Short mmCIF file of C-alpha atoms in Angstrom, two decimals:
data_model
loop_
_atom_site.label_atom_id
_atom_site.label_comp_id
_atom_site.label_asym_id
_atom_site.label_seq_id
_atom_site.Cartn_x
_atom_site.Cartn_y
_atom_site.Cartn_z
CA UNK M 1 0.00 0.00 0.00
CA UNK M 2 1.53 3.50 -0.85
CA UNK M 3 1.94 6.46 1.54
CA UNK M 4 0.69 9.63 0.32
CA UNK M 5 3.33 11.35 3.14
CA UNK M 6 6.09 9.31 2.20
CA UNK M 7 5.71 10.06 -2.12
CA UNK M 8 5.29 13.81 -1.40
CA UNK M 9 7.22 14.82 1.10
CA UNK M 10 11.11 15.01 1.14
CA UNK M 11 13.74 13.56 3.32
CA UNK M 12 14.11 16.75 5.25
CA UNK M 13 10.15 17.59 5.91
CA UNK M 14 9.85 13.99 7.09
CA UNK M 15 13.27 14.43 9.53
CA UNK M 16 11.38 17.97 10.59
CA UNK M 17 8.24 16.37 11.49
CA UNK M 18 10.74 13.28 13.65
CA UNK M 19 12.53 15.72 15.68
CA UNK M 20 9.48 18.34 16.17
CA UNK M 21 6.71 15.41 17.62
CA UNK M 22 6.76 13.51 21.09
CA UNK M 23 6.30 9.24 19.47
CA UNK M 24 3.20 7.59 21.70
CA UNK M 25 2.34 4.22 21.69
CA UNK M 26 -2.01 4.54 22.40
CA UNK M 27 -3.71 2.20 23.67
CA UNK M 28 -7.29 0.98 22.60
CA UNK M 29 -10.13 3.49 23.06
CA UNK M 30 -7.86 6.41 24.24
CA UNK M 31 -9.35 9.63 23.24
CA UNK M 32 -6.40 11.67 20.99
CA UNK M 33 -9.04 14.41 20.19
CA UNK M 34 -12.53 16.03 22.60
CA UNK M 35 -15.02 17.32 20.75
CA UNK M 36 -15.38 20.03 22.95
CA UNK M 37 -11.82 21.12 23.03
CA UNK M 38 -9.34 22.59 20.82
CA UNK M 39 -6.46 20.52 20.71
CA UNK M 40 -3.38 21.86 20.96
CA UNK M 41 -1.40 19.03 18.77
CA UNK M 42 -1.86 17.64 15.41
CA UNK M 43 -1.93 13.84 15.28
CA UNK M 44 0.46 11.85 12.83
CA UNK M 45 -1.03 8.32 12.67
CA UNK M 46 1.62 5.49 12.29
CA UNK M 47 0.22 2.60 13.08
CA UNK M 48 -3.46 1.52 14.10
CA UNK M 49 -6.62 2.49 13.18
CA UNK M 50 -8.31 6.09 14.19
CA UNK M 51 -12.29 6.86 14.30
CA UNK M 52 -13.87 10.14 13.90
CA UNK M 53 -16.90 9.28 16.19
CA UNK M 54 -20.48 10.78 17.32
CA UNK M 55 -19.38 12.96 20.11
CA UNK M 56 -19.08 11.34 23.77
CA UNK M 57 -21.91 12.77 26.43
CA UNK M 58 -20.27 10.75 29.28
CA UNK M 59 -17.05 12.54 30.82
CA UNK M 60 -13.98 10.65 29.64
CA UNK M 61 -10.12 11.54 29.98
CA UNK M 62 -8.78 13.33 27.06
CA UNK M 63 -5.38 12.03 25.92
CA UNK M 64 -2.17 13.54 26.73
CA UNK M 65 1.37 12.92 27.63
CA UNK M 66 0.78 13.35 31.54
CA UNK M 67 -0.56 10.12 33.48
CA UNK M 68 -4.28 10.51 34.94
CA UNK M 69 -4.96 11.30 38.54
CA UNK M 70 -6.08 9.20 40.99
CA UNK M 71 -9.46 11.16 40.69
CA UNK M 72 -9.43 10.82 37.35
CA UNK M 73 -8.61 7.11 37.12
CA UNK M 74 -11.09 4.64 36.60
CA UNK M 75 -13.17 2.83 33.84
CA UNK M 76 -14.14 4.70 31.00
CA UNK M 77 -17.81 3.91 29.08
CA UNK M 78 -17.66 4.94 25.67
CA UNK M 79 -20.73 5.67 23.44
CA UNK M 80 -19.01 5.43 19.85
CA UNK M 81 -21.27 5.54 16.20
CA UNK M 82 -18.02 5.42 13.54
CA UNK M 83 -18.35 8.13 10.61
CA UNK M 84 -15.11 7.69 9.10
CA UNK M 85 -11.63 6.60 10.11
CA UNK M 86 -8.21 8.29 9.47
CA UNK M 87 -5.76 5.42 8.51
CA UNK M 88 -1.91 5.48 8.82
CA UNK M 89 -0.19 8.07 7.42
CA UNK M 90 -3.24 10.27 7.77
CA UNK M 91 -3.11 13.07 10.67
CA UNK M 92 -5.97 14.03 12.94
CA UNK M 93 -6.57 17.49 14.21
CA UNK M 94 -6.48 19.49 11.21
CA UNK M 95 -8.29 21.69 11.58
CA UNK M 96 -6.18 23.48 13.97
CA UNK M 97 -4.03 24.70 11.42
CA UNK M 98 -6.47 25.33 8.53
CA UNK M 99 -7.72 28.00 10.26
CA UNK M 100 -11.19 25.95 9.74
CA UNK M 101 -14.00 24.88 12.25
CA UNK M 102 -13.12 22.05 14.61
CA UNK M 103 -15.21 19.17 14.28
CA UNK M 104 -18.06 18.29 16.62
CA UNK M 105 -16.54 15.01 17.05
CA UNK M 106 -14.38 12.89 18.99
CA UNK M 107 -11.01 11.72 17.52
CA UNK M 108 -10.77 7.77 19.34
CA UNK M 109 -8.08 4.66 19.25
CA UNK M 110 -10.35 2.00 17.65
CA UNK M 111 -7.08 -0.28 18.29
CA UNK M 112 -3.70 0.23 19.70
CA UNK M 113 -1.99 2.87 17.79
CA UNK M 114 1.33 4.63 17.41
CA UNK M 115 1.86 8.26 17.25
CA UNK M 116 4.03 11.21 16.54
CA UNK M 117 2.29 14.13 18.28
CA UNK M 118 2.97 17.45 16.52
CA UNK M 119 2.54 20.57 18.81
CA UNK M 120 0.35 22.95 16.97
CA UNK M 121 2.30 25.85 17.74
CA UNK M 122 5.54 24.39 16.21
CA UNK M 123 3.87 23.31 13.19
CA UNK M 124 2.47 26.59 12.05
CA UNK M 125 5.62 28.46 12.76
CA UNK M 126 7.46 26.17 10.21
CA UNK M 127 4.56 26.30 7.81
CA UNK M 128 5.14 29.97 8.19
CA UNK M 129 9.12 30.18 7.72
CA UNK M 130 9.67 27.95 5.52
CA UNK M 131 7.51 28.00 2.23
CA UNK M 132 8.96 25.01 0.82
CA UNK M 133 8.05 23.01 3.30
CA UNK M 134 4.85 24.14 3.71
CA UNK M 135 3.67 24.36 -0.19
CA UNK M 136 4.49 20.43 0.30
CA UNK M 137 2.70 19.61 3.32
CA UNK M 138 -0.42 21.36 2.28
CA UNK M 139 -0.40 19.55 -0.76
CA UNK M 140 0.43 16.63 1.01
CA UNK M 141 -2.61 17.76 3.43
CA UNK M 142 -5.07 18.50 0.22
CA UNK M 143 -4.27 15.13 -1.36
CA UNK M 144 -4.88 13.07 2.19
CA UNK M 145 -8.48 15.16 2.35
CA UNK M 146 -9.39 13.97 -1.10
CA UNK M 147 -8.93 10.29 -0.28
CA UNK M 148 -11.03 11.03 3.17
CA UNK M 149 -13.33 12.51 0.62
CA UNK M 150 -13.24 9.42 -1.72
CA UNK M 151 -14.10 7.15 0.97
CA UNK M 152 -17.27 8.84 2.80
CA UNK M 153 -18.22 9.74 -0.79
CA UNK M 154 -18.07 5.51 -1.31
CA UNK M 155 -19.64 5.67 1.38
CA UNK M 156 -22.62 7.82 0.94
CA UNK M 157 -23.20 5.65 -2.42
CA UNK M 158 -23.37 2.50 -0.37
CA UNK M 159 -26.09 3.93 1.79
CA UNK M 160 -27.66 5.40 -1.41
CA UNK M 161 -27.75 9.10 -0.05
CA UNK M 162 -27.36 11.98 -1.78
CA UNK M 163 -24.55 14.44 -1.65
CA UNK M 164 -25.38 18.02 -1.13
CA UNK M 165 -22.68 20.77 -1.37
CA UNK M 166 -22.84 24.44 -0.48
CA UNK M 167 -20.35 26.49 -2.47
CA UNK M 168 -20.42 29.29 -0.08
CA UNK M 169 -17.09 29.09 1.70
CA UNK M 170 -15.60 28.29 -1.22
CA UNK M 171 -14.87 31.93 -3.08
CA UNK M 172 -14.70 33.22 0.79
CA UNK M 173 -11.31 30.93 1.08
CA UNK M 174 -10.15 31.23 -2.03
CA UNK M 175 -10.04 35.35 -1.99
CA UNK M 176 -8.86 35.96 1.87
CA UNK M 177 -6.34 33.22 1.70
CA UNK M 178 -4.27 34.08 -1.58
CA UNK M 179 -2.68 37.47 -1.90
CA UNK M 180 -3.12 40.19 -4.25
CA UNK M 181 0.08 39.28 -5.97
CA UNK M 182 -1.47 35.99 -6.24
CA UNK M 183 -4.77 37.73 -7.89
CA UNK M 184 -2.93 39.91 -9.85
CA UNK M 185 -0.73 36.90 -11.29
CA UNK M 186 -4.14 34.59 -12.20
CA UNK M 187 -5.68 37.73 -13.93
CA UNK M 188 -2.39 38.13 -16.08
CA UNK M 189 -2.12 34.49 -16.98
CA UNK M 190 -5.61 33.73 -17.42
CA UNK M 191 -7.89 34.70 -20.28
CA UNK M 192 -11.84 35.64 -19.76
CA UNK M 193 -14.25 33.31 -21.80
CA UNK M 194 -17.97 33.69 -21.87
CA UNK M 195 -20.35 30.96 -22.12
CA UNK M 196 -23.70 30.94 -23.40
CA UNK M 197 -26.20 29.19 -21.22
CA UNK M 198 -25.95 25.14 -21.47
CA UNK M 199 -22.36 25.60 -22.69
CA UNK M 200 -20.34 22.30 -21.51
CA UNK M 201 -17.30 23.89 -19.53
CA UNK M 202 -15.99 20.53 -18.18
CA UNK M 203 -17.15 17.20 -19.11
CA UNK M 204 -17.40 13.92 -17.58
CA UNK M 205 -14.56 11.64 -18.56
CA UNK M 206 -12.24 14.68 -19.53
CA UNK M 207 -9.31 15.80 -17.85
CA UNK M 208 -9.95 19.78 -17.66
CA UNK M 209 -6.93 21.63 -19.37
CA UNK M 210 -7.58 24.99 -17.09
CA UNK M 211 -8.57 25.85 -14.05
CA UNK M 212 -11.76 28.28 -14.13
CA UNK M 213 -13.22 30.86 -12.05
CA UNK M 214 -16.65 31.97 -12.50
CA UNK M 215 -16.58 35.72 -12.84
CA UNK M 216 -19.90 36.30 -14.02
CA UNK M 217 -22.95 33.59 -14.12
CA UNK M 218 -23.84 30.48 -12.91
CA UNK M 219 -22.58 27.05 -13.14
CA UNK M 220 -23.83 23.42 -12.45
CA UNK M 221 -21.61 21.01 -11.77
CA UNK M 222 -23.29 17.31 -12.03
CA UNK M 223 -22.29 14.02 -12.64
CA UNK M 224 -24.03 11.02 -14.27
CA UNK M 225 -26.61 9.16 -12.48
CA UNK M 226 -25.03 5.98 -13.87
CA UNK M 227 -21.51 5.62 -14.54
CA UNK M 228 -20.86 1.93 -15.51
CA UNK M 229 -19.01 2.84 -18.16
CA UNK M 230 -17.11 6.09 -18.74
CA UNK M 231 -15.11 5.06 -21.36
CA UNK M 232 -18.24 4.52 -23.23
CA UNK M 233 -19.89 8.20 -22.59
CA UNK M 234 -17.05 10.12 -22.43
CA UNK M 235 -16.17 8.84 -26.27
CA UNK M 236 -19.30 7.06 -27.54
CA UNK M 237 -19.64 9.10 -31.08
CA UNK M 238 -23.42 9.48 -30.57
CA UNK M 239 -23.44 10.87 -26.91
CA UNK M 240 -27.14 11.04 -25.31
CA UNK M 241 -27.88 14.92 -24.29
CA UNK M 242 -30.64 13.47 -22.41
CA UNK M 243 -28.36 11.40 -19.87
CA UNK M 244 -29.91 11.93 -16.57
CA UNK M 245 -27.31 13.56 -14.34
CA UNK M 246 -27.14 14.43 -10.76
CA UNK M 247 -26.84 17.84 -9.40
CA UNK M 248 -23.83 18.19 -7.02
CA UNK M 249 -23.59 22.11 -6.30
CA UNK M 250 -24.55 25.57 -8.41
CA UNK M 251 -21.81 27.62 -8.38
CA UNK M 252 -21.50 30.73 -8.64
CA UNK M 253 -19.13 34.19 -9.09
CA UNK M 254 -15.78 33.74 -7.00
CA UNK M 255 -15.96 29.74 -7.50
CA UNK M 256 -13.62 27.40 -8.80
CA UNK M 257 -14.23 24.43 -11.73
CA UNK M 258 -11.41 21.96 -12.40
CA UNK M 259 -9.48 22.82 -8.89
CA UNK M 260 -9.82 19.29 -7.84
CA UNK M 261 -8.44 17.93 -10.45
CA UNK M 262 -5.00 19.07 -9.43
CA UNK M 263 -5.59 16.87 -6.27
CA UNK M 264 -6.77 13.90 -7.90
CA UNK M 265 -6.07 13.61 -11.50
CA UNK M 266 -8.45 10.56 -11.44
CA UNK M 267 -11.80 11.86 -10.58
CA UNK M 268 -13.37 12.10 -14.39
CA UNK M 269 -16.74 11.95 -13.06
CA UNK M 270 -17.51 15.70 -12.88
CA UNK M 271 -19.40 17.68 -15.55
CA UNK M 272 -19.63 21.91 -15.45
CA UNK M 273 -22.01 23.55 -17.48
CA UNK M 274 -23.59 27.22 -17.39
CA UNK M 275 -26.97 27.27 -16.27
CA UNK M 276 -27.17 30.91 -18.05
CA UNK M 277 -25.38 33.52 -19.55
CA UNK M 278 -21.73 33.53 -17.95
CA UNK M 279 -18.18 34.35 -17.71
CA UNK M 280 -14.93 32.52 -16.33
CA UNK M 281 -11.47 32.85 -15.89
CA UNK M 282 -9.69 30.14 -16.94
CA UNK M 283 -5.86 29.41 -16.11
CA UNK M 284 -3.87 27.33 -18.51
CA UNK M 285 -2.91 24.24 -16.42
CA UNK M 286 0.72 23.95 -17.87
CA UNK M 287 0.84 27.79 -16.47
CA UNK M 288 -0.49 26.92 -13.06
CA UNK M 289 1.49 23.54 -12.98
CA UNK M 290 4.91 26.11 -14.12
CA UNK M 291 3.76 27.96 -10.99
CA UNK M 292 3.18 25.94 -8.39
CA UNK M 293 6.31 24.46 -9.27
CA UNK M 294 9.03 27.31 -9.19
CA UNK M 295 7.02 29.75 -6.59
CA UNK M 296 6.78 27.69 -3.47
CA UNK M 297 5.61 31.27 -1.44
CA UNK M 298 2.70 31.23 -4.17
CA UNK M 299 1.99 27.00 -3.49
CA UNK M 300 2.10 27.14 0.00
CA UNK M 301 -1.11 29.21 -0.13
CA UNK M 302 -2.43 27.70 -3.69
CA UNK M 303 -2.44 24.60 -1.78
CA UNK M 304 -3.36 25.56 1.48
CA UNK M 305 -7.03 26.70 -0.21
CA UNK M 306 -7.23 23.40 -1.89
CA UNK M 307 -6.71 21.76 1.42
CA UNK M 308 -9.08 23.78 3.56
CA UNK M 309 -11.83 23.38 0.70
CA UNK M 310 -11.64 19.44 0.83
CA UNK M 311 -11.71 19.39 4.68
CA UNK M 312 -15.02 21.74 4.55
CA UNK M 313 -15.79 19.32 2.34
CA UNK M 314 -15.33 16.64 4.28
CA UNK M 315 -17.09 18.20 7.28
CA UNK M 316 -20.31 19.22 5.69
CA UNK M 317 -20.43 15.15 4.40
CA UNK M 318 -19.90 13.97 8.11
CA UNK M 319 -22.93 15.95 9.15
CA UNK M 320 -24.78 14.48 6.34
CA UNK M 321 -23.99 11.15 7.33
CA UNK M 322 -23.98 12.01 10.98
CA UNK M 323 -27.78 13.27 10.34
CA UNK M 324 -28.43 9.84 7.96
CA UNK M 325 -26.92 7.22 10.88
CA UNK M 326 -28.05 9.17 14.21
CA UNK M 327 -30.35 10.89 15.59
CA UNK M 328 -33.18 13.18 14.82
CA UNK M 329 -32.50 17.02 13.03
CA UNK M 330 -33.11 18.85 16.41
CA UNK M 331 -30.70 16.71 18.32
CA UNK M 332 -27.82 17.08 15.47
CA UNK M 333 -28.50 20.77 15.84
CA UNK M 334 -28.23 20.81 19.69
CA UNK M 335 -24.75 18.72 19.60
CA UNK M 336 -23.37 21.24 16.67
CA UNK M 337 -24.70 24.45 17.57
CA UNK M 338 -24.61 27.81 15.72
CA UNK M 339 -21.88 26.51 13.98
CA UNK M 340 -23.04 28.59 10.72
CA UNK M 341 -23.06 32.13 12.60
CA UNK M 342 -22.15 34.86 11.02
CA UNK M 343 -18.84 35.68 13.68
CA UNK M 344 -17.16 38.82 13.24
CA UNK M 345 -14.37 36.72 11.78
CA UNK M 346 -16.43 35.46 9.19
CA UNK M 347 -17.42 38.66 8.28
CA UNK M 348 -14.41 40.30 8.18
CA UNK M 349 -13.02 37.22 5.42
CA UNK M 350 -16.38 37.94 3.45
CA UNK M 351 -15.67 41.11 3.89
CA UNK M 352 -12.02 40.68 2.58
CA UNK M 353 -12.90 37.97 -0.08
CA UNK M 354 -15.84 40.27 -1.64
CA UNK M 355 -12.74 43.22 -1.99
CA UNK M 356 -10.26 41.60 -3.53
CA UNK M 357 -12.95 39.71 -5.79
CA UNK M 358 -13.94 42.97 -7.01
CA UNK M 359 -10.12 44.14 -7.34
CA UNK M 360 -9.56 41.49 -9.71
CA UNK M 361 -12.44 41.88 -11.74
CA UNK M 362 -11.16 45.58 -12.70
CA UNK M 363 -7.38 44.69 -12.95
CA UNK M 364 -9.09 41.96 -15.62
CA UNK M 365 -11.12 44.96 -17.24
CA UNK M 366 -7.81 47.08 -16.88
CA UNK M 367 -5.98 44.47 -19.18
CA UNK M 368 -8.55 44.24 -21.10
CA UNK M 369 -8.36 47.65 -22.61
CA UNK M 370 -4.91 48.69 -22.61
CA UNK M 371 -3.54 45.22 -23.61
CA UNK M 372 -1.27 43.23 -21.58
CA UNK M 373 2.18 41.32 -20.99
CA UNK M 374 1.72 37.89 -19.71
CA UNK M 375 4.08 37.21 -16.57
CA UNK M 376 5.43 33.81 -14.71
#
């Protein structure tokens, strides 16, 4: 079995993380992570298998390096419903340093594991000094969410539930995480198409040559209700128009189509198409790839969006499955909370995002008219 860790990060990044963690051997049913507590470390998983679980309503001893009290001490009952499991080379915690909303649930053993425990502190002052290291951890990160993602999405077809998707966070992320140099770099390189309603931007069984962001418009993004073959409708001469698809998320101006692609090459499945009048910005791959590759300041933050997208991802699926496998909608709501609430925070990065949005739409219309001198 390969190790995502091991193929993308270096020698160095993987001595960093050796000499920067505390190793713990874990026994069965420990809890690593509360779901009503920050943690304070990020969780490398060696060995063992790791739940993310329905949150605990009995007290029980949170994990860490010093040995229980005598108060403290005792048998522990555990009330565990599985949503998904983090296998080795996966980390837990994440969230802690994608600046994203813990999960309402528990991070437990289900066996006897071993650890390297990453204090988050350390961790995000590396990511912050050195960007080589950190454009390849949080694509390391972004590629590890995508295989979560893979699995619950497995998942949800095994239980035959549907998949529903808000893009709202997604243009929020995308324009308060990258920088105007950033902005002003994608609106150089990229080149403004407009789409007529029903135009096909990206379809299924095609590996998109750009990556797009909807400027203007609105987008569906869909994928076949039955994909048995692919081969056969991605180049069957006579393709059916009338193929029933399913609707995965509308999308909408500040959006990306084709980002997670760059993740996971393998996911042909999607299809993009305007559900009116629109406009995009699309990025030659090869550009972006040229990028990525020589400006590690500039893929240290590409990726870093890419990563915190898949793990909203992957939390708005747990609740759907959480909601599917337990409990009635008022309970879910009393164990989660206002978790959608407009915080000052969150208004401050819409705020931010909705700026430099509008920023790049006039440095576009700027190049537009007086021409323009395309840049690495």
């Amino acid at each position: 079995m390969t190790c995502l860790l091991l193929e993308e990060l270096d020698s160095s990044d993987l001595n960093w993380l050796v000499q920067a963690a505390v190793y713990r051997s874990v026994p069965a049913e420990t809890l690593l992570v509360d779901s009503d507590q920050p943690s304070d470390h990020v969780f490398l998983i060696l060995e063992g298998m790791v739940a993310i679980a329905a949150p605990i309503r009995q007290e029980a001893i949170a994990y860490s390096s010093k040995k229980p009290s005598s108060a403290e001490s005792g048998e522990i009952s555990w009330t565990i419903t599985t949503l998904s499991q983090i296998l080795p080379g996966d980390f837990a915690s994440l969230a802690t340093i994608l600046d994203s909303r813990s999960l309402p649930y528990s991070v437990i053993s289900e066996s006897p594991c071993q650890v390297l425990c990453i204090p988050r502190a350390v961790l995000l002052q590396k990511l912050q000094e050195d960007a080589s290291f950190a454009s390849r951890f949080y694509r390391t990160v972004a590629l590890l969410m995508s295989a979560r993602n893979r699995r619950l999405v497995r998942e949800f077809e095994y239980q035959n539930l549907p998949i529903r998707r808000s893009p709202l966070r997604q243009s929020i992320t995308l324009f308060a995480e990258l920088q105007d140099s950033d902005l002003d770099w994608l609106a150089t390189v990229g080149m403004v198409q407009s789409l007529p309603a029903q135009t096909v931007l990206l379809s299924t069984g095609r590996s998109p040559d750009a990556l797009h962001i909807v400027l203007e418009g609105a987008l569906l993004l869909s994928q076949p209700v039955e994909m048995s073959s692919l081969i056969a409708q991605t180049l069957a001469p006579a393709e059916n128009p009338s193929a029933p698809h399913q609707e995965i998320a509308r999308l909408s101006r500040g959006d990306l189509v084709g980002e997670m692609q760059l993740v996971n090459a393998h996911d042909l499945t999607l299809c993009a198409s305007a559900l009116r009048d629109s406009q995009v910005l699309s990025i030659p791959r090869w550009r972006l790839a040229a990028k990525l590759l020589h400006d590690p300041s500039f893929a240290a933050r590409f990726y870093r969006v890419l990563a915190t997208l898949l793990a909203t991802e992957y939390e708005a699926m747990l609740h759907q499955l959480y909601a599917a496998t337990l409990g009635s909608a008022d309970e879910r709501t009393e164990l989660m909370g206002d978790r959608d609430d407009l915080s000052s925070r969150l208004l401050t990065r819409i705020s931010l995002a909705e700026a430099r949005f509008e920023w790049l739409l006039k440095r576009i219309q700027a190049q537009q008219e007086n021409g323009r001198d395309l840049q690495w």
